[in-house]
mmCIF file of C-alpha atoms and ligand atoms in Angstrom:
data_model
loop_
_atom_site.group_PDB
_atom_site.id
_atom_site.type_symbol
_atom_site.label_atom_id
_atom_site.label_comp_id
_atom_site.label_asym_id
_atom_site.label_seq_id
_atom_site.Cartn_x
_atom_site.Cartn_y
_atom_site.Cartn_z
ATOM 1 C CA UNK A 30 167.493 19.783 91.471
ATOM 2 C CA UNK A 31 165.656 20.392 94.386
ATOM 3 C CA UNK A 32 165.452 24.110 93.442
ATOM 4 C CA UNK A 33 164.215 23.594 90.036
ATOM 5 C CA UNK A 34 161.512 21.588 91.657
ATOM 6 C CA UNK A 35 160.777 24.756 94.039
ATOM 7 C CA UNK A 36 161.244 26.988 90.698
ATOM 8 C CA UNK A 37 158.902 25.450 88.561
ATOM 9 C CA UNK A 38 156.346 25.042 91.654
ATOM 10 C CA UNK A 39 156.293 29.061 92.024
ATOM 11 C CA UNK A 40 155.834 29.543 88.848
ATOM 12 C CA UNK A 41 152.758 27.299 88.310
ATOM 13 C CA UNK A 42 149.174 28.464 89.545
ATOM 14 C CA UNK A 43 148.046 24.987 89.216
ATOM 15 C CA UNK A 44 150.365 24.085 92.151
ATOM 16 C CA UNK A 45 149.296 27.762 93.533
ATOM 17 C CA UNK A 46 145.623 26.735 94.345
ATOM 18 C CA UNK A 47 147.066 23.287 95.260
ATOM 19 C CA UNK A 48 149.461 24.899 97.645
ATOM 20 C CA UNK A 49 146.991 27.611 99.090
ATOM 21 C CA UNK A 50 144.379 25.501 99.721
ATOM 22 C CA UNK A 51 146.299 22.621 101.738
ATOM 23 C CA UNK A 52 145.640 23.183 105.127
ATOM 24 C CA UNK A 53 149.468 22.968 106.597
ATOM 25 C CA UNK A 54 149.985 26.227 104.338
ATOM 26 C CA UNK A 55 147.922 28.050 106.005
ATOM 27 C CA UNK A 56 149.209 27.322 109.068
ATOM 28 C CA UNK A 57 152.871 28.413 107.346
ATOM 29 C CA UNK A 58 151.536 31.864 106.122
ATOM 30 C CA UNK A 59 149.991 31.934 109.297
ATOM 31 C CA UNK A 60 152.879 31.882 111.241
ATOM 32 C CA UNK A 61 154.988 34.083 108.873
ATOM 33 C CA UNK A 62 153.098 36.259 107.398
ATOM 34 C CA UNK A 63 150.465 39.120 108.998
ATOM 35 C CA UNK A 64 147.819 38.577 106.404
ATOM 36 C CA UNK A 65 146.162 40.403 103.542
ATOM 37 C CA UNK A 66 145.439 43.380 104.092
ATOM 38 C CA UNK A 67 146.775 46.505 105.612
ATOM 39 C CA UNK A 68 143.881 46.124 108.581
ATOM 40 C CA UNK A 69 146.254 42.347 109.315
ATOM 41 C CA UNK A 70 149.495 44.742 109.495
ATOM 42 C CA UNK A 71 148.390 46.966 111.570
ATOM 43 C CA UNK A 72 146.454 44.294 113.868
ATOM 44 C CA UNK A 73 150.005 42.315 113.787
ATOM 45 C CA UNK A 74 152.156 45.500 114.469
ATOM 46 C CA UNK A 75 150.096 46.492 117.597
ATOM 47 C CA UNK A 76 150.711 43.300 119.420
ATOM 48 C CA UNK A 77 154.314 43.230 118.518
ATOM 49 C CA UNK A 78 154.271 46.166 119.704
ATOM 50 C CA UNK A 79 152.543 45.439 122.813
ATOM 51 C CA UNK A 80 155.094 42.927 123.325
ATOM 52 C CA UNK A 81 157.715 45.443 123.134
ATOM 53 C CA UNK A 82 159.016 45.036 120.035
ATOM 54 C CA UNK A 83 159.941 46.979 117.053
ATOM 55 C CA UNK A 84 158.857 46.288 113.749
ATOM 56 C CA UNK A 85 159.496 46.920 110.040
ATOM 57 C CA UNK A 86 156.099 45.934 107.751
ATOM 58 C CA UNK A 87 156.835 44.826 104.165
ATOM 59 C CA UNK A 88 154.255 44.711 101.638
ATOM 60 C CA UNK A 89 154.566 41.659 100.026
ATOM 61 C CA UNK A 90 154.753 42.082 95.787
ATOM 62 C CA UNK A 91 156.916 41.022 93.338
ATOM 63 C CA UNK A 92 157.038 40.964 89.943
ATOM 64 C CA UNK A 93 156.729 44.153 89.125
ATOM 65 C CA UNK A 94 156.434 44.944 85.553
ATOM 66 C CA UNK A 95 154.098 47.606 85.032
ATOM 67 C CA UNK A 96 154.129 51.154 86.162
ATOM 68 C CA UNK A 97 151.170 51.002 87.151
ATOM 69 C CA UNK A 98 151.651 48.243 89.565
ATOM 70 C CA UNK A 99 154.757 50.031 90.991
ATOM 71 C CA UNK A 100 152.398 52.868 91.490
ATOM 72 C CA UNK A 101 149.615 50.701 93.628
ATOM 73 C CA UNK A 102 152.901 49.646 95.499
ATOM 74 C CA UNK A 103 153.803 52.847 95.920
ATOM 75 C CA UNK A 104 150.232 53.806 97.241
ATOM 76 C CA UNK A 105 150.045 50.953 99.517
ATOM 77 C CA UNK A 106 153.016 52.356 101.438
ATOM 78 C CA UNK A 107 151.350 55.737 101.587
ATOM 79 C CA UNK A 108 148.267 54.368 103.111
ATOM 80 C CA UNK A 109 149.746 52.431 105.627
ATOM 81 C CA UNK A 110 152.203 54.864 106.925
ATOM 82 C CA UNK A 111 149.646 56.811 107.941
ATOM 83 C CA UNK A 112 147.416 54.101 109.212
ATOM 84 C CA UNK A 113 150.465 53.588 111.447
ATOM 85 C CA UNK A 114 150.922 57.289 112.429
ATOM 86 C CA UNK A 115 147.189 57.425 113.186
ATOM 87 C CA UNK A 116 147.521 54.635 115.533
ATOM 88 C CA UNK A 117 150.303 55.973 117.295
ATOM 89 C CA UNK A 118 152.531 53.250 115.844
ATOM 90 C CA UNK A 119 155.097 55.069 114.705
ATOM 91 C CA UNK A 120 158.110 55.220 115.052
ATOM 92 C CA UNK A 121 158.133 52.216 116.432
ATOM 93 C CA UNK A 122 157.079 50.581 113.540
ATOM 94 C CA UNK A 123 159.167 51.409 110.114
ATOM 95 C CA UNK A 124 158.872 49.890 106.812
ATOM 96 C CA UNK A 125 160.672 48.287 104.333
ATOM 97 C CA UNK A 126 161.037 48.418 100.689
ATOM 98 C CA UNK A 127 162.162 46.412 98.029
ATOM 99 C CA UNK A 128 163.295 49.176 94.669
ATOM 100 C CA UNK A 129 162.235 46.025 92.445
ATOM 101 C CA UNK A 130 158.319 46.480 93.368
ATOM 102 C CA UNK A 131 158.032 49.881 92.552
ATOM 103 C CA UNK A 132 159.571 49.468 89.300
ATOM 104 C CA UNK A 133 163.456 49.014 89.462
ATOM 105 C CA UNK A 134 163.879 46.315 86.776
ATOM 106 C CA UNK A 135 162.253 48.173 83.859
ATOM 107 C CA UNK A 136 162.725 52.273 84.641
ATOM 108 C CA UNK A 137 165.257 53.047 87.890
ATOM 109 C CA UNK A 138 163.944 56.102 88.137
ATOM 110 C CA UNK A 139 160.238 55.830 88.756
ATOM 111 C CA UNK A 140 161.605 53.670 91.489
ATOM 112 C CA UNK A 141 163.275 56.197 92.908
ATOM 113 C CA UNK A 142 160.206 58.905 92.261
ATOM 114 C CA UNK A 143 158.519 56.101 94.197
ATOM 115 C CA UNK A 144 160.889 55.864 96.754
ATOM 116 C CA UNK A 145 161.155 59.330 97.429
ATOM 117 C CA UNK A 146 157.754 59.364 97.999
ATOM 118 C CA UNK A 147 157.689 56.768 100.779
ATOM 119 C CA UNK A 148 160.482 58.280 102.166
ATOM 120 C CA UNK A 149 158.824 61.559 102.537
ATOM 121 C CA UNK A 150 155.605 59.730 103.787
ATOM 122 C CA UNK A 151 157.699 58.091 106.731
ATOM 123 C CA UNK A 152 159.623 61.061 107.360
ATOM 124 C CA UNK A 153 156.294 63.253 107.960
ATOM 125 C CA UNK A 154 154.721 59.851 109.878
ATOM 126 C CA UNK A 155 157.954 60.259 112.089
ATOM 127 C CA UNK A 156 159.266 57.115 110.899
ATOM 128 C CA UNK A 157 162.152 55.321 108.994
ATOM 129 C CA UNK A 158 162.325 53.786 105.649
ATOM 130 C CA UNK A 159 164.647 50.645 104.859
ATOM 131 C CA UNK A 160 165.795 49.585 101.405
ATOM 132 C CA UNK A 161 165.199 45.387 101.263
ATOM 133 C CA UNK A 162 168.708 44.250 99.452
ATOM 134 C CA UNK A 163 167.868 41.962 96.466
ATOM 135 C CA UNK A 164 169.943 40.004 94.057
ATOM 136 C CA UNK A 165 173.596 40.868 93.344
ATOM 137 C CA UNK A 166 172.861 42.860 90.162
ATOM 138 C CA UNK A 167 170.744 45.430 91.950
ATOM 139 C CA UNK A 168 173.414 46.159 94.789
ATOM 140 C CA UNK A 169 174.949 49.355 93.023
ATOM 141 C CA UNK A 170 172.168 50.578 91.496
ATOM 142 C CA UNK A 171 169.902 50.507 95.180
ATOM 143 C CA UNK A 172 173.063 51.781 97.243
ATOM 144 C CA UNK A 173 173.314 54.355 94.606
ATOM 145 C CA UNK A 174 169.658 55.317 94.884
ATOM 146 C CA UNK A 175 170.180 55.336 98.615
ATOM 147 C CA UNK A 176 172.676 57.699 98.656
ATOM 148 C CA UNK A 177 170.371 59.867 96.715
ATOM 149 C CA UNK A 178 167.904 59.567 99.101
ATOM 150 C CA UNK A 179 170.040 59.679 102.522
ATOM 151 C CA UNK A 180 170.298 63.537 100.507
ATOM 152 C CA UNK A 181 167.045 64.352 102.196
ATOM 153 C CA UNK A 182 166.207 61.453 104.339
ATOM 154 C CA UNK A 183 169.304 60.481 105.983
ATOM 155 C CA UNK A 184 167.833 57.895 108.209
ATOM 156 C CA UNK A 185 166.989 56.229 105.514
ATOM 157 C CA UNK A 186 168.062 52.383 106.135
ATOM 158 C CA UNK A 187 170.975 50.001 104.034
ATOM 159 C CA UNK A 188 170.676 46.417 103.672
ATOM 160 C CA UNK A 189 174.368 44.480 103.287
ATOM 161 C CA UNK A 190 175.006 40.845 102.548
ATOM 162 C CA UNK A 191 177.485 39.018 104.559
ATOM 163 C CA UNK A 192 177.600 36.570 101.958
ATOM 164 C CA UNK A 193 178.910 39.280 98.780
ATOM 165 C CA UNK A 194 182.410 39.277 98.933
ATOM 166 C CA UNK A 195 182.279 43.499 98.138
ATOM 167 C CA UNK A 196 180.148 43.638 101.896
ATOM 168 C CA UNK A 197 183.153 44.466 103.615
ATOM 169 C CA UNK A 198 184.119 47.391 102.098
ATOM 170 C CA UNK A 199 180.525 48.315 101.555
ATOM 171 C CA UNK A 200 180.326 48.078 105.523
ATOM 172 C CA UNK A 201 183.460 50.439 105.724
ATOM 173 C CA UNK A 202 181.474 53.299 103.372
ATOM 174 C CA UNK A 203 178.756 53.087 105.418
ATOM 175 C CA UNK A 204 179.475 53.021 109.306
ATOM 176 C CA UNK A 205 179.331 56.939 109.118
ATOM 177 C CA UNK A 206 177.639 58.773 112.157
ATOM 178 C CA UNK A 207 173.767 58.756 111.477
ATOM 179 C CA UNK A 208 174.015 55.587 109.011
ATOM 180 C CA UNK A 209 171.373 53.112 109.860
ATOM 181 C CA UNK A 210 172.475 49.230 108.292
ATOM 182 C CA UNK A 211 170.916 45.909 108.512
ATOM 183 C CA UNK A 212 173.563 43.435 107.866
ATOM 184 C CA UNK A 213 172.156 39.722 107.099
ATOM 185 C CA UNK A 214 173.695 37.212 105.781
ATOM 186 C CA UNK A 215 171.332 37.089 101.960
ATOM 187 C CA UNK A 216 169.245 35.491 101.046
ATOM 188 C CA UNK A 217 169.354 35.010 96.796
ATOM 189 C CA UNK A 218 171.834 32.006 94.981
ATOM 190 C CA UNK A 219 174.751 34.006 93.910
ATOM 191 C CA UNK A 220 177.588 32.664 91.844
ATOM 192 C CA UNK A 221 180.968 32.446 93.561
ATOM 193 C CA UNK A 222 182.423 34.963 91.504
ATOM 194 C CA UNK A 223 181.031 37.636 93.916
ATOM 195 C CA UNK A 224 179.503 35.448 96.775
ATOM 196 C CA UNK A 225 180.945 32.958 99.188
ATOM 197 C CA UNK A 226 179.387 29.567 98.934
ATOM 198 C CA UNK A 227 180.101 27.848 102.302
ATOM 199 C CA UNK A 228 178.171 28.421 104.931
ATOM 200 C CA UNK A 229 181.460 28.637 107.540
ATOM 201 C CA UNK A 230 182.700 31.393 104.828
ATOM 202 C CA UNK A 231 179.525 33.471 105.279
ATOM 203 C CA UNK A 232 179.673 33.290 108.610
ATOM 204 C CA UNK A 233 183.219 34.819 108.974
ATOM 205 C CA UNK A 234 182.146 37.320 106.651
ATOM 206 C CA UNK A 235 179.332 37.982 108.827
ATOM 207 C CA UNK A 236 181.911 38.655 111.960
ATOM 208 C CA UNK A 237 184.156 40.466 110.189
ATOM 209 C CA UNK A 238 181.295 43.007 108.917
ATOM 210 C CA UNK A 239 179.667 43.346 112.495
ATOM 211 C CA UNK A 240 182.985 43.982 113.579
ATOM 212 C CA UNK A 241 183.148 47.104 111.154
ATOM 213 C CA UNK A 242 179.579 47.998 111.760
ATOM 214 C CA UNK A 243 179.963 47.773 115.640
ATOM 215 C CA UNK A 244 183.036 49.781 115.666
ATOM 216 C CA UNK A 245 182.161 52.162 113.391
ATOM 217 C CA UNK A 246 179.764 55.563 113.907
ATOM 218 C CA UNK A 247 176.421 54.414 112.015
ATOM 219 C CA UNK A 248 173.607 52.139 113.485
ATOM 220 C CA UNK A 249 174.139 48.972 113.248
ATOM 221 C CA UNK A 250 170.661 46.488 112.959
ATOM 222 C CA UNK A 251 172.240 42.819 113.479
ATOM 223 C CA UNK A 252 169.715 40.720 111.149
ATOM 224 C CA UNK A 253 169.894 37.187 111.905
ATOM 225 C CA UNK A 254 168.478 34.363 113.947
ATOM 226 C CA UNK A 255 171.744 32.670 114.380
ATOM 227 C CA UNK A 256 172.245 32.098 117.822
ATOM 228 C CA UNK A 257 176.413 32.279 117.284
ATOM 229 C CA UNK A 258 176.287 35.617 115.490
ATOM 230 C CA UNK A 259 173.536 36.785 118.372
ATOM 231 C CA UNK A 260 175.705 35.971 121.086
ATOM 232 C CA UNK A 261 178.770 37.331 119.297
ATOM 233 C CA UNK A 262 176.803 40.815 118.619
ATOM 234 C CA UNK A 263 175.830 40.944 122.247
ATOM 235 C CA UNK A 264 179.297 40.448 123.197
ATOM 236 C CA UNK A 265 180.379 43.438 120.935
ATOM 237 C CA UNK A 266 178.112 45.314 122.341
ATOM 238 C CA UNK A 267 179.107 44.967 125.335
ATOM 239 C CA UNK A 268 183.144 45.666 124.210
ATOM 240 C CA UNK A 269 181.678 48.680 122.424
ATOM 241 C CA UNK A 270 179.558 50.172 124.949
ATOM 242 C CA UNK A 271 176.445 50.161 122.568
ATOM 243 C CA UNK A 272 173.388 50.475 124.762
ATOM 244 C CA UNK A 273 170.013 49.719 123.253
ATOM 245 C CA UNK A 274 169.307 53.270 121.624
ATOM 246 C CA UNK A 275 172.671 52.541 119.666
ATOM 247 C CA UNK A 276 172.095 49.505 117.808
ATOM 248 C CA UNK A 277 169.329 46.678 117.032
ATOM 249 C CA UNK A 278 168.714 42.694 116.056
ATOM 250 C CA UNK A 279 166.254 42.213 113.746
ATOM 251 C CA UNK A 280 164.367 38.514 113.123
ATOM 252 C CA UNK A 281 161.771 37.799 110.852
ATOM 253 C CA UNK A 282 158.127 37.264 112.128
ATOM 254 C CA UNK A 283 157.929 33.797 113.378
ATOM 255 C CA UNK A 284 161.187 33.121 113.040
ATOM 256 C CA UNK A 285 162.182 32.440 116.840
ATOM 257 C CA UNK A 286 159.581 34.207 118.539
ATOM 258 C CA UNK A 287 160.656 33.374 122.385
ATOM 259 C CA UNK A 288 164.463 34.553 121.213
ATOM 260 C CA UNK A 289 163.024 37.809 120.283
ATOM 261 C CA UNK A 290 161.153 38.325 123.454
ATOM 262 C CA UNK A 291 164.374 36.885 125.459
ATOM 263 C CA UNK A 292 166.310 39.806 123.414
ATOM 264 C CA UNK A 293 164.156 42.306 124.808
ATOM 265 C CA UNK A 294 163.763 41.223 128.219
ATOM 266 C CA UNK A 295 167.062 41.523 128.284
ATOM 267 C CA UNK A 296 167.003 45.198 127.049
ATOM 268 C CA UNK A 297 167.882 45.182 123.516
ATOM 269 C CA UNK A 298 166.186 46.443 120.785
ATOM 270 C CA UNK A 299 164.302 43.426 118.565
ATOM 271 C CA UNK A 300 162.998 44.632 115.454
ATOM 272 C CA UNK A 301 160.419 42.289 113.534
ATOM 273 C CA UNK A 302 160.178 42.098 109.821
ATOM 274 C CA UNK A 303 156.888 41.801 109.402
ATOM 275 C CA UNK A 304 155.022 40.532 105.744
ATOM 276 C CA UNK A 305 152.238 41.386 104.748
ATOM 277 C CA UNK A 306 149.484 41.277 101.583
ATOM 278 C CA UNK A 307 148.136 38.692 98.939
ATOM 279 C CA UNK A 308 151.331 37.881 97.153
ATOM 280 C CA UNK A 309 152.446 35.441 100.139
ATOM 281 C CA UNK A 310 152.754 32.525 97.897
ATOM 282 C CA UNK A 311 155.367 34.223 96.040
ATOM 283 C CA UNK A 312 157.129 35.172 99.143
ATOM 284 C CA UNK A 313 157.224 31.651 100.622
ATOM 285 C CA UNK A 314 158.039 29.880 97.580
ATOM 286 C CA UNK A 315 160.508 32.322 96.096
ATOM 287 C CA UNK A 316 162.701 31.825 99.861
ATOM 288 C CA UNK A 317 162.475 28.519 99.291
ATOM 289 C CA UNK A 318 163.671 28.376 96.167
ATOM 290 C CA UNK A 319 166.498 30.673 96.012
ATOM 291 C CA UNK A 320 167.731 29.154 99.170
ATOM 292 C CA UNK A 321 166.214 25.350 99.551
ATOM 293 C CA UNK A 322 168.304 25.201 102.963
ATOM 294 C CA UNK A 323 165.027 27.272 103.734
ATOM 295 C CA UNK A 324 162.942 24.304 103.637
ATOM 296 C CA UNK A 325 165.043 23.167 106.873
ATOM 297 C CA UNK A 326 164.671 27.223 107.994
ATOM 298 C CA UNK A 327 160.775 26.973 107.554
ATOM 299 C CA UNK A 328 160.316 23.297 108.848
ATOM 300 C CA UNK A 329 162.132 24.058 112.064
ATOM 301 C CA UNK A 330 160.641 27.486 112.723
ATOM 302 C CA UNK A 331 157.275 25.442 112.807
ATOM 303 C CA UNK A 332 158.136 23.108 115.275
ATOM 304 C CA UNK A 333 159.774 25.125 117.429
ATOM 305 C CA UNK A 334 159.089 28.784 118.972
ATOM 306 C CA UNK A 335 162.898 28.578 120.518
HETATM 307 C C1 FAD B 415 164.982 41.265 109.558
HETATM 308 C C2 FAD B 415 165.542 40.560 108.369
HETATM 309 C C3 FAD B 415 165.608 41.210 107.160
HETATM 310 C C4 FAD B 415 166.169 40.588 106.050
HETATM 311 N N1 FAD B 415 166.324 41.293 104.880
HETATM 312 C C5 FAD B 415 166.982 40.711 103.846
HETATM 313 C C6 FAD B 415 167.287 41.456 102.672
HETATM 314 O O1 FAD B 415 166.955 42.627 102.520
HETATM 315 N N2 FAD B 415 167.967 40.818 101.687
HETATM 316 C C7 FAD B 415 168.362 39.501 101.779
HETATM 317 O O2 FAD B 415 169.011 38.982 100.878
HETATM 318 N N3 FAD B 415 168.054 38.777 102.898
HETATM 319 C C8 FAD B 415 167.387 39.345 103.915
HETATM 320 N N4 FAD B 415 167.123 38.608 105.040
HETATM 321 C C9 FAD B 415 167.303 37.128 105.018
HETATM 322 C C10 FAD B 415 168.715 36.728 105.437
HETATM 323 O O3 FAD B 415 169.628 37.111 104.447
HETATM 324 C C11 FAD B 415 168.807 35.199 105.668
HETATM 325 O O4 FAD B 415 168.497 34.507 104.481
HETATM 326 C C12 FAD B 415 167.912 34.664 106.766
HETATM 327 O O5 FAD B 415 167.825 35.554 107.841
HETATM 328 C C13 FAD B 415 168.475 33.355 107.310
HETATM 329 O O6 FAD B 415 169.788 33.553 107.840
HETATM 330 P P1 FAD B 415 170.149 33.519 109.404
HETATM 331 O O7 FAD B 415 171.194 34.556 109.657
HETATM 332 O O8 FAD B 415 168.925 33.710 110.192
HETATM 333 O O9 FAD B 415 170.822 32.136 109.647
HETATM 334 P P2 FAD B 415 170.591 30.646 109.075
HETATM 335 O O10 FAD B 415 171.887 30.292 108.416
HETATM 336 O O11 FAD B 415 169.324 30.462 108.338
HETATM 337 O O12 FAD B 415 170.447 29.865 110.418
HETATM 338 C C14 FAD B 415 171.591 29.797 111.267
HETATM 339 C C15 FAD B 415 171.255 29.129 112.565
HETATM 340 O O13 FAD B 415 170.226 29.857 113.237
HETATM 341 C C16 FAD B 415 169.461 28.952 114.006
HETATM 342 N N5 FAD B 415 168.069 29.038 113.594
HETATM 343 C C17 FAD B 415 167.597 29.583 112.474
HETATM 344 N N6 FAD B 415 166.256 29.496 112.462
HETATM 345 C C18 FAD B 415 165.888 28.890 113.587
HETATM 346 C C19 FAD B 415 164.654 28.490 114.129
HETATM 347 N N7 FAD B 415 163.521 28.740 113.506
HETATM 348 N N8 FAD B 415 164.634 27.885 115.327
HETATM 349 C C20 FAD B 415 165.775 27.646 115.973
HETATM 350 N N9 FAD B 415 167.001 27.982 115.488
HETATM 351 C C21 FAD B 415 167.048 28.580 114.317
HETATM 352 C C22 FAD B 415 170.020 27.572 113.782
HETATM 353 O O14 FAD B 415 170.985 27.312 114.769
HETATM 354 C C23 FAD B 415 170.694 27.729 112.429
HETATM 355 O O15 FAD B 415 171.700 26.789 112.216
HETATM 356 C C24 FAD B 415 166.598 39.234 106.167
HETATM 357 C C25 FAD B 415 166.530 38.577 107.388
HETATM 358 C C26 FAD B 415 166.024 39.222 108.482
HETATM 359 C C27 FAD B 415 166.008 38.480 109.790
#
């Protein structure tokens, strides 16, 4: 019900200007997202930076239905790579890509003509590339155009969700020496046919994958702000002897900001996905809807910086 609500909300531009122009949105984009333009990402990336952290920038677009709009997405990319390089933010900073905004849905392989084009931007910026995991009926066809592009740019990043009942096995394909793999726990509804739908379940799942991951050769990036699955990743690394160069967590801007900063005080690696661009109403709205436990996610991250 709720999500119908949050459904029909994203999809109206009526509730848009309502939304955009209440004044406790902005201080939710704000908090979670960089801003417009690419001069916001790079402002943003500096100071996490500064702080010692990591991050991965994501240009915010969805919807992509035109080539030509997978093309400006494309572009975007291109620009800001090197922006970053210029600044001497790379490789600190990497970037992440989702294959539905540069054309997925209607013609795979523009997307990965587009792709391939990133990558090769990143890889000459000195940087990394990750591929965003979206809904369940993408997973083969972006792990297949990874492996396409691991070909030529083998640090190319994976994206596996605890919460797909194939992400074991995926995990087991992909903790190979060089692999880099973000494991979080997703993000989309899926139906249980393929996803488990208690929360307890996707947190087992989420163990049992670090477990793999942490054990295995490949890199392992521990995405979540779950303070559990945090303290059991520290504790594998630890068992595994993983120092900081070996594997990462990753949070979400704004999401826990002074657990971040504890991460790396402590020595880890923190990685910050960082938003950015004019489509943030999507962004917000299409969390909250495909996940209304988000509303809590949002809600809380407001109040507290913990
Ligand atoms: C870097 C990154 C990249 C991602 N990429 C993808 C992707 O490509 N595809 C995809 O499907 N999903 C992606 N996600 C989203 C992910 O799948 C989850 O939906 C999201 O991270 C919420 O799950 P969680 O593990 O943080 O735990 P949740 O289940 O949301 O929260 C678990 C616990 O964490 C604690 N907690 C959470 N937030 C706060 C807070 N603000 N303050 C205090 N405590 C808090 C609470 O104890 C809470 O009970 C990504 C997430 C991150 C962090």
């Amino acid at each position: 019900m709720l999500r119908s609500v949050i459904l029909a909300a994203s999809r109206s531009s009526q509730v848009e200007r309502l939304v955009a122009t209440a004044p406790f949105t902005r201080d939710v984009v704000r908090r979670f997202v960089a801003g417009a333009g690419t001069d916001d990402a790079l402002r943003a990336t500096r100071e996490l930076v500064a702080e010692g952290l990591a991050v991965t920038l994501d240009n915010l677009g969805e919807d992509t239905v035109t080539a030509e709009q997978a093309t400006a997405t494309r572009d975007e990319y291109l620009k800001l790579l090197g922006l970053l390089s210029a600044a001497g933010l790379t490789p600190a900073a990497e970037v992440s890509v989702k294959l539905s905004a540069l054309g997925q849905r209607f013609d795979e392989r523009l997307a990965y003509d587009n792709a391939r084009a990133i990558c090769a931007a990143a890889d000459e910026a000195g940087t990394t590339v990750t591929l965003d995991m979206e809904d369940h009926t993408t997973t083969d066809s972006t792990l297949d155009t990874l492996a396409r592009l691991r070909k030529d740019f083998p640090a190319t990043g994976a994206v596996l969700q605890a919460y797909l009942r194939r992400t074991e096995s995926d995990c087991r394909e992909l903790a190979y020496a060089g692999s880099r793999v973000r494991l979080c726990k997703g993000a989309y509804r899926e139906p249980e046919s393929v996803a488990y739908q208690a929360a307890r379940e996707v947190d087992k799942s989420y163990v049992r994958c670090l477990n793999i991951l942490m054990s295995g050769d490949g890199f392992p990036m521990l995405a979540t702000h779950d303070p559990r699955l945090i303290a059991i990743g520290e504790d594998r690394a630890r068992w595994f002897d993983r120092g900081p160069e070996r594997f990462e967590f990753q949070m979400l801007y704004g999401i826990r900001p002074e657990e971040q900063a504890r991460l790396v005080g402590d020595g880890y690696t923190v990685r910050t996905y960082l938003p950015y661009g004019t489509d943030w109403y999507g962004y917000l709205m299409r969390r909250l809807a495909e996940r209304p436990a988000n509303l809590a996610f949002f809600g809380r991250a407001l109040m507290s910086k913990k």
